Coordinates of C-alpha atoms in Angstrom, one line a residue:
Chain N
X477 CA 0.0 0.0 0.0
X478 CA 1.3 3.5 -0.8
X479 CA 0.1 6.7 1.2
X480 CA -2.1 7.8 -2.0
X481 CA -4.3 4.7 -1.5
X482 CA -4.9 4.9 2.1
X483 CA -8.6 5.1 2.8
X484 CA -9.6 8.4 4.8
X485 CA -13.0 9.3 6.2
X486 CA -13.6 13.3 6.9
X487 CA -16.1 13.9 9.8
X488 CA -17.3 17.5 10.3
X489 CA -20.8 18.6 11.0
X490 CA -20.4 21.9 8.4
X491 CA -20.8 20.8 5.1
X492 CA -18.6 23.9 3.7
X493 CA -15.5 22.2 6.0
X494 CA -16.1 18.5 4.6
X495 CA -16.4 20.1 1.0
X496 CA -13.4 22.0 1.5
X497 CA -11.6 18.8 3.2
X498 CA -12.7 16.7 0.4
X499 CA -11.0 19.1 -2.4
X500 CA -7.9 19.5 -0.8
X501 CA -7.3 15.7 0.0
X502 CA -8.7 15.0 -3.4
X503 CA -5.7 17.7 -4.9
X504 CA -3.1 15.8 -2.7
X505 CA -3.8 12.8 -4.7
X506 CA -6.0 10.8 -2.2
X507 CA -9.1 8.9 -4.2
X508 CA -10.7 7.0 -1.3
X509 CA -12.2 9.2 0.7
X510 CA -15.7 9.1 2.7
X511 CA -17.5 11.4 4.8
X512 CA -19.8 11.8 8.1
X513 CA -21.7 14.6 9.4
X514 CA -21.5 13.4 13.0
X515 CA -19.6 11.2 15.3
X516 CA -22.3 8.2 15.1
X517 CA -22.4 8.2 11.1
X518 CA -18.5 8.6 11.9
X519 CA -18.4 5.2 14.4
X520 CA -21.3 3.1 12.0
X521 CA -19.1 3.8 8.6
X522 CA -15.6 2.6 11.0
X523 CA -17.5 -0.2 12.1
X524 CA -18.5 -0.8 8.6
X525 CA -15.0 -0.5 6.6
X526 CA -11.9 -0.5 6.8
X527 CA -10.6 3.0 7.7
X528 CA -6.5 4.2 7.5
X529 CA -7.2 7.5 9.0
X530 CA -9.8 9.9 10.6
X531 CA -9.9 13.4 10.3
X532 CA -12.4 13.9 13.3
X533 CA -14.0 17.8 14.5
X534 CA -14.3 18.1 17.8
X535 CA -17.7 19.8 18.1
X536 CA -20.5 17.9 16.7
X537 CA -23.9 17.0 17.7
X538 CA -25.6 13.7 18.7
X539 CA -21.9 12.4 19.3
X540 CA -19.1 14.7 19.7
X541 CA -15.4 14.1 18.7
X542 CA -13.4 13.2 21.7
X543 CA -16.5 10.4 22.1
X544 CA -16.0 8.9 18.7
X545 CA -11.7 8.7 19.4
X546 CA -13.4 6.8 23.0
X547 CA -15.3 4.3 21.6
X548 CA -12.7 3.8 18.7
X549 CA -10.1 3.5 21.2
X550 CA -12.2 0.9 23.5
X551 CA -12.9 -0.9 20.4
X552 CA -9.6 -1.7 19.8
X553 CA -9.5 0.2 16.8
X554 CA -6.4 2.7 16.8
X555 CA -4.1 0.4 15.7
X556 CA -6.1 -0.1 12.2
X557 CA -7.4 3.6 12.5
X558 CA -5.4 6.3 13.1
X559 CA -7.1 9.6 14.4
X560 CA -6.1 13.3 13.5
X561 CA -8.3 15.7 15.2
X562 CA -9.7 19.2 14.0
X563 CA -10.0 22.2 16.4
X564 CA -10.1 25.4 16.4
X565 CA -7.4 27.1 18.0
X566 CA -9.4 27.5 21.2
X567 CA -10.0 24.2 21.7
X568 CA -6.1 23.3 22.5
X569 CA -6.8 21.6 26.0
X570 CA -9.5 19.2 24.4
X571 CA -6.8 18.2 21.8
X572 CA -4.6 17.2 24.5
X573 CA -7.0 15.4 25.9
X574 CA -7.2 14.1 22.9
X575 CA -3.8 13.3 22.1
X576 CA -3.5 11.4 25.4
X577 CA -6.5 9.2 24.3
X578 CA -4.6 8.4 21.2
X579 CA -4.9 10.4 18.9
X580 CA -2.0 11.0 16.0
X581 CA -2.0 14.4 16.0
X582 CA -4.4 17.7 15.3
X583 CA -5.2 20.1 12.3
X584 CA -6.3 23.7 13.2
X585 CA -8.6 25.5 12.0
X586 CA -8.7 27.2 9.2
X587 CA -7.4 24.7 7.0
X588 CA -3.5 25.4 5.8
X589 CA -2.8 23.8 2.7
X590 CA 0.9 22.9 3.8
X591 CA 0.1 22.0 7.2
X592 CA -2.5 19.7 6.4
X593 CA -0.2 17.7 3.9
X594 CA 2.8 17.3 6.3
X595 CA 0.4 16.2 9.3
X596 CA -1.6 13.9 7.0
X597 CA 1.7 12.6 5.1
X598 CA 3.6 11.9 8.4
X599 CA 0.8 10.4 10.3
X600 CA -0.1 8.1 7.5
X601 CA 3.4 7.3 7.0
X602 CA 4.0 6.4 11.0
X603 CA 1.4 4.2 10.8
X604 CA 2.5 1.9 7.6
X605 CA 5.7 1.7 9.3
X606 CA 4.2 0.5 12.3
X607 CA 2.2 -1.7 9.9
X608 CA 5.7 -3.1 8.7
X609 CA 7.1 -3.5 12.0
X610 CA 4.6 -5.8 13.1
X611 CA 4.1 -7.5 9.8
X612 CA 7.8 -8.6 9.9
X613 CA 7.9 -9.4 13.7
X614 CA 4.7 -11.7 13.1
X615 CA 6.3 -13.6 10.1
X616 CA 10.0 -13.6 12.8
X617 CA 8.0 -14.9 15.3
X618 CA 6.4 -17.6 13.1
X619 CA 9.6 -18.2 11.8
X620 CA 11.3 -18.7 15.5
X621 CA 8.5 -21.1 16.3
X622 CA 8.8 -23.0 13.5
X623 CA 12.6 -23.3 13.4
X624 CA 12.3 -24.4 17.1
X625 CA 9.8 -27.5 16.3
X626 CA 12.6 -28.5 13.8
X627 CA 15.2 -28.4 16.4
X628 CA 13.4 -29.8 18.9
X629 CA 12.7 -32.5 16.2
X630 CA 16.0 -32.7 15.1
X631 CA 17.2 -34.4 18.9
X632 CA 16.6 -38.3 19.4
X633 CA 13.4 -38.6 21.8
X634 CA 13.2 -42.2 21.0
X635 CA 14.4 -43.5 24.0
X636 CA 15.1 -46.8 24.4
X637 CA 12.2 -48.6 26.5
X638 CA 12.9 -49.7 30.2
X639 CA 13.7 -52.8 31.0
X640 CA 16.9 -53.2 28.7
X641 CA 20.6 -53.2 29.4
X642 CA 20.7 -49.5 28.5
X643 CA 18.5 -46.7 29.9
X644 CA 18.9 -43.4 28.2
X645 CA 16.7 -40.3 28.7
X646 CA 17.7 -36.5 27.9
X647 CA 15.9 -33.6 28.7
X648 CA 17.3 -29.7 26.0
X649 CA 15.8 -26.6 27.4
X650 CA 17.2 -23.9 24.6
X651 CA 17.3 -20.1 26.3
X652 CA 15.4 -18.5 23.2
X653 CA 13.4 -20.1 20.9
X654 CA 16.5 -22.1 19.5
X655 CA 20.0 -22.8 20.9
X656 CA 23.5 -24.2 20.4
X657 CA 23.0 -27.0 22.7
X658 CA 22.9 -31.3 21.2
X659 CA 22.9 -34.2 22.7
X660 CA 22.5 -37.5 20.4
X661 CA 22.3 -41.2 20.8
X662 CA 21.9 -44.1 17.9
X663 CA 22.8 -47.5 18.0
X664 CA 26.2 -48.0 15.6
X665 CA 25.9 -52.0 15.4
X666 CA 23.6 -53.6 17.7
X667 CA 26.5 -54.0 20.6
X668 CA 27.2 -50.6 20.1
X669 CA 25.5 -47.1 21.4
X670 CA 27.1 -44.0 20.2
X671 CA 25.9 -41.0 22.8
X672 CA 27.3 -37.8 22.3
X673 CA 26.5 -34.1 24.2
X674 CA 27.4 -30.7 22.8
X675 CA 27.4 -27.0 23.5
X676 CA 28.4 -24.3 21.0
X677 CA 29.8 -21.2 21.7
X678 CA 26.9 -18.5 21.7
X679 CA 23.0 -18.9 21.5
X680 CA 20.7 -18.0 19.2
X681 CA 20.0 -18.7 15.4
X682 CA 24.0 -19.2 14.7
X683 CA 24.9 -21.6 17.7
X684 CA 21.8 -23.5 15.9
X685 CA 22.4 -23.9 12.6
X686 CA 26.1 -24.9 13.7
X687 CA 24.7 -27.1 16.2
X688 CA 22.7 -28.6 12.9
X689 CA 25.6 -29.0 11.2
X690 CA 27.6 -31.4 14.0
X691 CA 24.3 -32.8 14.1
X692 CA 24.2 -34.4 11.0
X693 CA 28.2 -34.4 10.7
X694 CA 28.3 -36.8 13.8
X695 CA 25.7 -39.1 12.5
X696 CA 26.9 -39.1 9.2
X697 CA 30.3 -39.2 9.4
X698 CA 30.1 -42.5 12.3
X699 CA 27.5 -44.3 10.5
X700 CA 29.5 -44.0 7.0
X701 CA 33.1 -44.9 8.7
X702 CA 31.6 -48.1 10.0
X703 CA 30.0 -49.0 6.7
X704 CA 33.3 -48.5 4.8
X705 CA 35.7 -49.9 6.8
X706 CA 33.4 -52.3 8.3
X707 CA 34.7 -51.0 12.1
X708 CA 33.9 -48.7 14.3
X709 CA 36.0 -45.5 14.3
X710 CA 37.8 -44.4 17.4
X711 CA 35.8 -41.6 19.2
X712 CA 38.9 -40.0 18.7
X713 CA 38.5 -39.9 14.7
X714 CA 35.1 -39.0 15.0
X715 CA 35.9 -35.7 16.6
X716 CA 39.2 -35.2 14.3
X717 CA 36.8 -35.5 11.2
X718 CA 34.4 -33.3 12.8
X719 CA 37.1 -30.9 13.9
X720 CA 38.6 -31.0 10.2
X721 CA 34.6 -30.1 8.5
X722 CA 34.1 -27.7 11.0
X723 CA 37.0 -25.3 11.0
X724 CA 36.3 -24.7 7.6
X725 CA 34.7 -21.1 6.6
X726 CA 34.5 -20.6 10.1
X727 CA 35.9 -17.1 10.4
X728 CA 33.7 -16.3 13.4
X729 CA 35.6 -18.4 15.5
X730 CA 32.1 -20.6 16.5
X731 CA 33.0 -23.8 17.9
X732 CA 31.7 -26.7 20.3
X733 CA 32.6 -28.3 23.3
X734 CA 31.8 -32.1 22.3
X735 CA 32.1 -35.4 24.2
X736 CA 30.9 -38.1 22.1
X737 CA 31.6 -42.1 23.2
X738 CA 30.9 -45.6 22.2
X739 CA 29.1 -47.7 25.2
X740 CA 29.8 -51.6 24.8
X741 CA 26.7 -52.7 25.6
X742 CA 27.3 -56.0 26.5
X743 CA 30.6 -55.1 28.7
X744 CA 29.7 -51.4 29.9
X745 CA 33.1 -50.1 28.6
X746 CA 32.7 -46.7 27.4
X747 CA 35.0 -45.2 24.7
X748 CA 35.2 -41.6 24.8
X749 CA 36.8 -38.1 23.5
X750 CA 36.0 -35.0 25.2
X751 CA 37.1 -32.1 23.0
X752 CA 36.3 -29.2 25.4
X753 CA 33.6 -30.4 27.1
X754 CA 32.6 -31.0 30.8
X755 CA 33.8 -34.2 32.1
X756 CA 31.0 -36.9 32.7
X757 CA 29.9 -37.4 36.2
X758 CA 29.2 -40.7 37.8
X759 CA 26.8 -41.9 40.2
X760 CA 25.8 -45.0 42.3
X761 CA 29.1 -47.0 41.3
X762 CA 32.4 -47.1 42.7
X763 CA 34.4 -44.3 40.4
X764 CA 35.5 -40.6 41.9
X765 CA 32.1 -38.7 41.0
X766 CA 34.1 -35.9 39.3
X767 CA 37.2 -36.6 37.6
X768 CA 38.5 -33.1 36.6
X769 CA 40.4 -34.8 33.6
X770 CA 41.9 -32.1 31.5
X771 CA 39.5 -31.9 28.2
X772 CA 41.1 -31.4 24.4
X773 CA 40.3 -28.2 22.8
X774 CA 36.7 -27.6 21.6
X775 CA 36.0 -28.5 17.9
X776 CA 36.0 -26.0 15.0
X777 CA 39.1 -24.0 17.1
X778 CA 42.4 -25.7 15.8
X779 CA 42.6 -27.3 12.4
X780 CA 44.8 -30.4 12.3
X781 CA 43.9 -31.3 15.8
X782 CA 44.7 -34.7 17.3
X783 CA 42.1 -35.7 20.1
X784 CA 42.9 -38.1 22.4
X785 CA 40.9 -41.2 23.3
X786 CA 39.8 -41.9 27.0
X787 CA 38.0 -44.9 28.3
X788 CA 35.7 -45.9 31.2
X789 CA 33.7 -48.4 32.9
X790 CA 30.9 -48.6 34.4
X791 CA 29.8 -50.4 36.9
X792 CA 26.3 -52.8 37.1
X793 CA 23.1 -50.1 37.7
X794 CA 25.9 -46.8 37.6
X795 CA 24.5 -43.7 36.5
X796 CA 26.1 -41.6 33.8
X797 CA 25.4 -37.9 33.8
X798 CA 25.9 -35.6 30.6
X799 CA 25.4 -31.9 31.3
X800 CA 25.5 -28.8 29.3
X801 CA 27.0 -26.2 31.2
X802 CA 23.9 -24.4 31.3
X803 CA 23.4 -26.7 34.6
X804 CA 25.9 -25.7 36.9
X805 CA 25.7 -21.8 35.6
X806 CA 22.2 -21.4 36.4
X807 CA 21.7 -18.5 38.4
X808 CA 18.8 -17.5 41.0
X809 CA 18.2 -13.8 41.5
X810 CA 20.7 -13.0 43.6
X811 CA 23.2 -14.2 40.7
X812 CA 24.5 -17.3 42.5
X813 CA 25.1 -20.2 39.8
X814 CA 23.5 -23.6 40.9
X815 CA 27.2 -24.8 40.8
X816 CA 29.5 -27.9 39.9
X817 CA 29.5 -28.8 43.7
X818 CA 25.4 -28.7 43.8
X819 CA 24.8 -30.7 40.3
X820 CA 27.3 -33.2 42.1
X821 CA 25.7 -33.7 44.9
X822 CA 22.5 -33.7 43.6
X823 CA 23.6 -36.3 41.3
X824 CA 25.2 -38.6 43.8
X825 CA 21.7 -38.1 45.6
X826 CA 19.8 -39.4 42.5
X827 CA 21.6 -42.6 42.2
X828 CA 19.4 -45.7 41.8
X829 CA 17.0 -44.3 39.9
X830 CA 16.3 -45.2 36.3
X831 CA 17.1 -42.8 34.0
X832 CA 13.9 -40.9 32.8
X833 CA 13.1 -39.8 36.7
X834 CA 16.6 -39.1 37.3
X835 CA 16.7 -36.3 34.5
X836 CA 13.2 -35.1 35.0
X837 CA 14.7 -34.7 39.0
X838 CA 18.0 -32.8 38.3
X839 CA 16.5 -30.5 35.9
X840 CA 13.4 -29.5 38.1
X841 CA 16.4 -29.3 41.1
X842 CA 18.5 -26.6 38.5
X843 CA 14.8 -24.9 37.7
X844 CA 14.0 -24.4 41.5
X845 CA 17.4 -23.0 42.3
X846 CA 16.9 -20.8 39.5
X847 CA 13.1 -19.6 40.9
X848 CA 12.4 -16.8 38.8
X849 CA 15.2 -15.4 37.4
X850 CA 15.3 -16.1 33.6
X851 CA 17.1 -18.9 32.0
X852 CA 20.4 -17.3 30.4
X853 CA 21.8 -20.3 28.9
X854 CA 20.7 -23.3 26.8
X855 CA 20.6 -26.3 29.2
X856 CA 21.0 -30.1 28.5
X857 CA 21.4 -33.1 31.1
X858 CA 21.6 -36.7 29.5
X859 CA 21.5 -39.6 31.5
X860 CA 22.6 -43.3 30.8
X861 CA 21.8 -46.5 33.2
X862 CA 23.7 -49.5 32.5
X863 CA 23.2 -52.8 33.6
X864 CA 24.9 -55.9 31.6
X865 CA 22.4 -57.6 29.5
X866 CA 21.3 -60.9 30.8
X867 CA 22.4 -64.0 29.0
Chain J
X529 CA 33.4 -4.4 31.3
X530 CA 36.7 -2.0 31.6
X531 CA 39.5 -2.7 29.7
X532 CA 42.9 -0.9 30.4
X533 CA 45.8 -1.1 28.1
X534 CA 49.4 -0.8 29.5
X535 CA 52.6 -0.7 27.1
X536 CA 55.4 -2.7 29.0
X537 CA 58.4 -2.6 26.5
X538 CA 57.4 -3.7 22.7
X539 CA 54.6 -5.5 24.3
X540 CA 51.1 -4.4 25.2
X541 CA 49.1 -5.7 28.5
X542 CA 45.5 -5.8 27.5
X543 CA 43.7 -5.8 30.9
X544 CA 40.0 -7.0 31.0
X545 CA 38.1 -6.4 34.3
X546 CA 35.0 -8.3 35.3
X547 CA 32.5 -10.7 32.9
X548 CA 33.7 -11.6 29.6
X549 CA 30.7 -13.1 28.3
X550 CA 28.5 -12.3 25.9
X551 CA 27.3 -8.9 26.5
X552 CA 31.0 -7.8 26.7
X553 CA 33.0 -10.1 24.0
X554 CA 32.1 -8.6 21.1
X555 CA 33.5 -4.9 22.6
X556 CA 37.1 -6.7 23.9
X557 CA 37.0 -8.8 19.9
X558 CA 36.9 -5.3 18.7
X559 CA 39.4 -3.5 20.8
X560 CA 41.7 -6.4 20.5
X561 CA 41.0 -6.2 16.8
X562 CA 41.7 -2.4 16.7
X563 CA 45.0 -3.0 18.4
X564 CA 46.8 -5.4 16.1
X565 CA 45.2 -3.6 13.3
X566 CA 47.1 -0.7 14.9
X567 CA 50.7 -2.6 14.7
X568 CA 50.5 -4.4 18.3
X569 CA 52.0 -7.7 17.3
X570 CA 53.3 -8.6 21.1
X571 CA 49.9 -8.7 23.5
X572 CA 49.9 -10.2 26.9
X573 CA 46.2 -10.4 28.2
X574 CA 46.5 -10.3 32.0
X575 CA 43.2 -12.2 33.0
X576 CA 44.0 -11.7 36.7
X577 CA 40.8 -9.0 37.0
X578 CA 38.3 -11.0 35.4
X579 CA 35.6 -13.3 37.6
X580 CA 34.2 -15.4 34.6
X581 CA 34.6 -16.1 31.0
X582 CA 31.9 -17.6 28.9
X583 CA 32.1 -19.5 25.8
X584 CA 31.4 -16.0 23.7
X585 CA 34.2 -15.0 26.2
X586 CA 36.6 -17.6 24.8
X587 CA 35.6 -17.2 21.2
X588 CA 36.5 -13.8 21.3
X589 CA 39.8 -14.6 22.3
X590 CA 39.9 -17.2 19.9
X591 CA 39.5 -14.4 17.2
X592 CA 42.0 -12.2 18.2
X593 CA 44.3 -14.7 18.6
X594 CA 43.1 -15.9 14.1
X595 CA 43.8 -12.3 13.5
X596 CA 47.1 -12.1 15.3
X597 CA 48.3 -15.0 13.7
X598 CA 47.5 -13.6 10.3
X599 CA 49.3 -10.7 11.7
X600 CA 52.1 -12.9 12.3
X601 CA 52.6 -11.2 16.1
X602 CA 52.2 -13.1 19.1
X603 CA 48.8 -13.5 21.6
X604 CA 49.6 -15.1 24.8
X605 CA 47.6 -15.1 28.3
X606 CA 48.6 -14.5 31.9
X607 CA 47.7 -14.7 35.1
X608 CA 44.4 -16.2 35.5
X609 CA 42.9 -17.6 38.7
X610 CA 40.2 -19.7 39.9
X611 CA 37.2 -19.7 38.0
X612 CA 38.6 -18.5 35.0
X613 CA 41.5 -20.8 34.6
X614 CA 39.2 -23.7 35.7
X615 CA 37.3 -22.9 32.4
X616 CA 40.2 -22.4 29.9
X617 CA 42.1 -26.1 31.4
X618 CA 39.1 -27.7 31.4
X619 CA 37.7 -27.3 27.7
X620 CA 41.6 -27.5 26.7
X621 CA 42.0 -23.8 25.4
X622 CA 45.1 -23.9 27.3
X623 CA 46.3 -26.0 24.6
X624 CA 45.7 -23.2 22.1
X625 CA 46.7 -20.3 23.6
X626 CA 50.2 -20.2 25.8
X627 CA 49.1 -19.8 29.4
X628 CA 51.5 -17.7 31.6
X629 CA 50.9 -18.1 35.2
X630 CA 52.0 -14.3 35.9
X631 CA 52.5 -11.0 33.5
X632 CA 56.2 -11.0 34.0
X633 CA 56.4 -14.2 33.1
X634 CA 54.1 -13.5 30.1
X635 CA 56.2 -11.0 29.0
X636 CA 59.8 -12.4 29.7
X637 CA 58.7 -15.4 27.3

């Protein structure tokens, strides 16, 4: 829509004044125009059609101006209908009345060619704008929404039914509508789960398209090494060939922190890299809960990187925890983080249960810390039972 | 954040003070950018005034230290403590970036 189109009714209850209106808008190039002679012809042609702008009198019988800006105003209409109001010079405390009801702005009388085609321009052009503004945030917000289903969608919920050697359940909260946060789990052969939890640098849009890309990079590139070479790659050159994709055309410097392992299901061995990321805790078997291992650098910061590979074992009904560092960084109002030594010992308390109400626990423990105070970072916690499988 | 700058010899001592996280890295990525752009090629960060460091934190240092190296100069970083060193050893950017464990010894090296 351009300004010349915009539809503008002219209410005035002296027919010279509407004539003379009606000339001067028609000479500025306006073609749909209407007119009242009062405010209730005024309100039943706004109810009746769609209206751009009002150019409203003050003094009118039956139903006087600052009435009809009222009921246009509790009728929700402002935003479709903006209102210029016409006074005579005396009148200048009703038009800030007027103005503070919501009105655009006012035209004194008599009628100024100039001044009437600056106020009329400008307040038509405001409210396009406007228009604009909340025509693109609508299709944004759409478009956030959407691209969060996809994300959301894009993260195994599948989780493997109870009962079974392995329980896995994972629970992604991202901060905005998407985030940089993964976790992932498939089955490589059938002795062999590959789990993997990530956090890229940053939130937002770009942590989640990157966070796509490992996404599929990780699955891809693990499932098509082991139908190759007919074994399965070392967790090690899983996160060298990710490393080596991901540093390319990366000139803002994004990159992830990334442990992904390999659980033996039959021995509960699990095979693991951790390029940058928090180190896994353990509960309810007989390791150190937090093994403050030094981690290899993040992937997508160093080309040419060699990861090293790291092993564990778990123990019969242990509990391994995966955690975003959203977790311990939680803060509560008074900006105290939820903390390593809290998600520790909240973990350790948590041992013995299976895996979906252990997750479904230490997040609701992280959100209650938190209480109010908005959630700053994307947050993941993914949690593996093991038990060997019975002959 | 703050940031002071301190010329010690040929080098120069960037100085954050407080969060480097995301409200604050892209400012230090640009100072740090103006300065090697401006012909530092020796810089010493001194992280001894800094209570946390985010991952934007560390990407931003990650960039200056890309832009350095095109530079062909020399990034290193000193003197960090508690929280903040926890971070960089534990997701291994100690491996990237030379760690000093004081200013003087930053510099001397």
């Amino acid at each position: 829509m351009t300004i010349a189109d915009a539809r503008i009714l002219i209410v005035d209850d002296v027919d010279t004044n509407r004539e003379l209106l009606m000339r001067r808008l028609q000479r500025l190039g306006f073609s749909h125009l209407a007119e009242a002679e009062d405010g209730v012809a005024a309100l039943e042609h706004i109810r009746a059609h769609p209206v751009d702008l009002v150019l409203l009198d003050v003094m009118m019988p039956r139903m006087n101006g600052v009435e009809v800006l009222e009921a246009i105003r509790l009728e929700n209409r402002l935003e479709q209908t903006a209102v210029i109001m016409i006074s005579a010079a005396t009148e200048i405390e009703t038009v800030v009345k007027c103005i503070d009801l919501g009105a655009e702005d006012y035209l004194p009388k008599p009628f100024n060619p100039s001044i009437l085609r600056a106020r009329i321009g400008s307040v038509l052009e405001k409210k396009m704008l406007r228009a604009e503004v909340r025509r693109q945030l609508t299709r944004l917000e759409h478009e956030m929404a959407a691209a969060r289903a996809q994300q959301l969608a894009m993260v195994n919920t599948h989780f493997p039914p109870p009962g079974g050697p392995v329980e896995v359940h994972a629970v992604m909260m991202p901060a905005q509508e998407v985030g940089g946060d993964l976790y992932d789990f498939f089955q490589v052969t059938p002795e062999t789960l590959c789990i993997a939890i990530g956090d890229v640098s940053g939130k937002g849009m770009p942590a989640a398209l990157f966070m796509a890309r490992t996404r599929s990079l990780l699955r891809a590139g693990t499932l098509q090494f082991h139908a190759l070479t007919g074994r399965l790659p070392r967790p090690s050159e899983v996160a060298a060939l990710l490393n080596d994709e991901l540093c390319k055309n990366n000139e803002d410097c994004v990159f992830i922190t990334l442990l992904v392992g390999f659980l033996d299901i039959p021995t509960g061995r699990l095979d693991y890299v951790n390029a940058g990321h928090l180190p896994p805790l353990r509960a309810g078997g007989n390791a150190m809960p937090d093994e403050r291992t030094q981690a290899d650098p993040p992937i997508g910061v160093m080309d040419h990187l060699a990861f090293s590979d790291r092993s564990l074992q778990l123990a019969e009904g242990e509990t391994l925890v995966l955690v975003t560092d959203g977790l311990p960084e939680m803060e509560n109002d008074s900006r105290e983080m939820y903390s390593s030594a809290r998600l520790v010992a909240d973990c350790m308390a948590l041992a013995g249960l299976a895996a979906e109400p252990f997750s479904s626990a230490l997040v609701e423990r992280v959100k209650s810390h938190a209480g109010d105070a908005a959630q700053f970072d994307d947050l993941t916690a993914l949690v593996l039972r093991w038990r060997p499988p019975s002959a | 954040m703050e940031i002071e700058e301190a010329r010690r010899g040929t080098s120069l001592v960037v100085t954050p003070t407080g969060r480097l996280d995301s409200g604050s890295a892209p400012d230090f990525e640009a100072r740090l950018g103006e300065d090697i752009d401006g012909g530092a090629h020796d810089v010493v960060i001194d992280l001894s005034r800094l209570d946390y460091i985010s991952s934007k934190g560390l990407s931003a240092l990650l960039s200056a230290g890309k832009r350095m190296k095109r530079a062909e100069g020399r990034m290193v970083l000193a003197a960090a403590s508690g929280a903040v060193r926890q971070v960089i050893v534990i997701s291994g950017f100690d491996r990237v970036f030379e760690l000093h464990d004081s200013v003087d010894a930053a510099l001397g090296g």
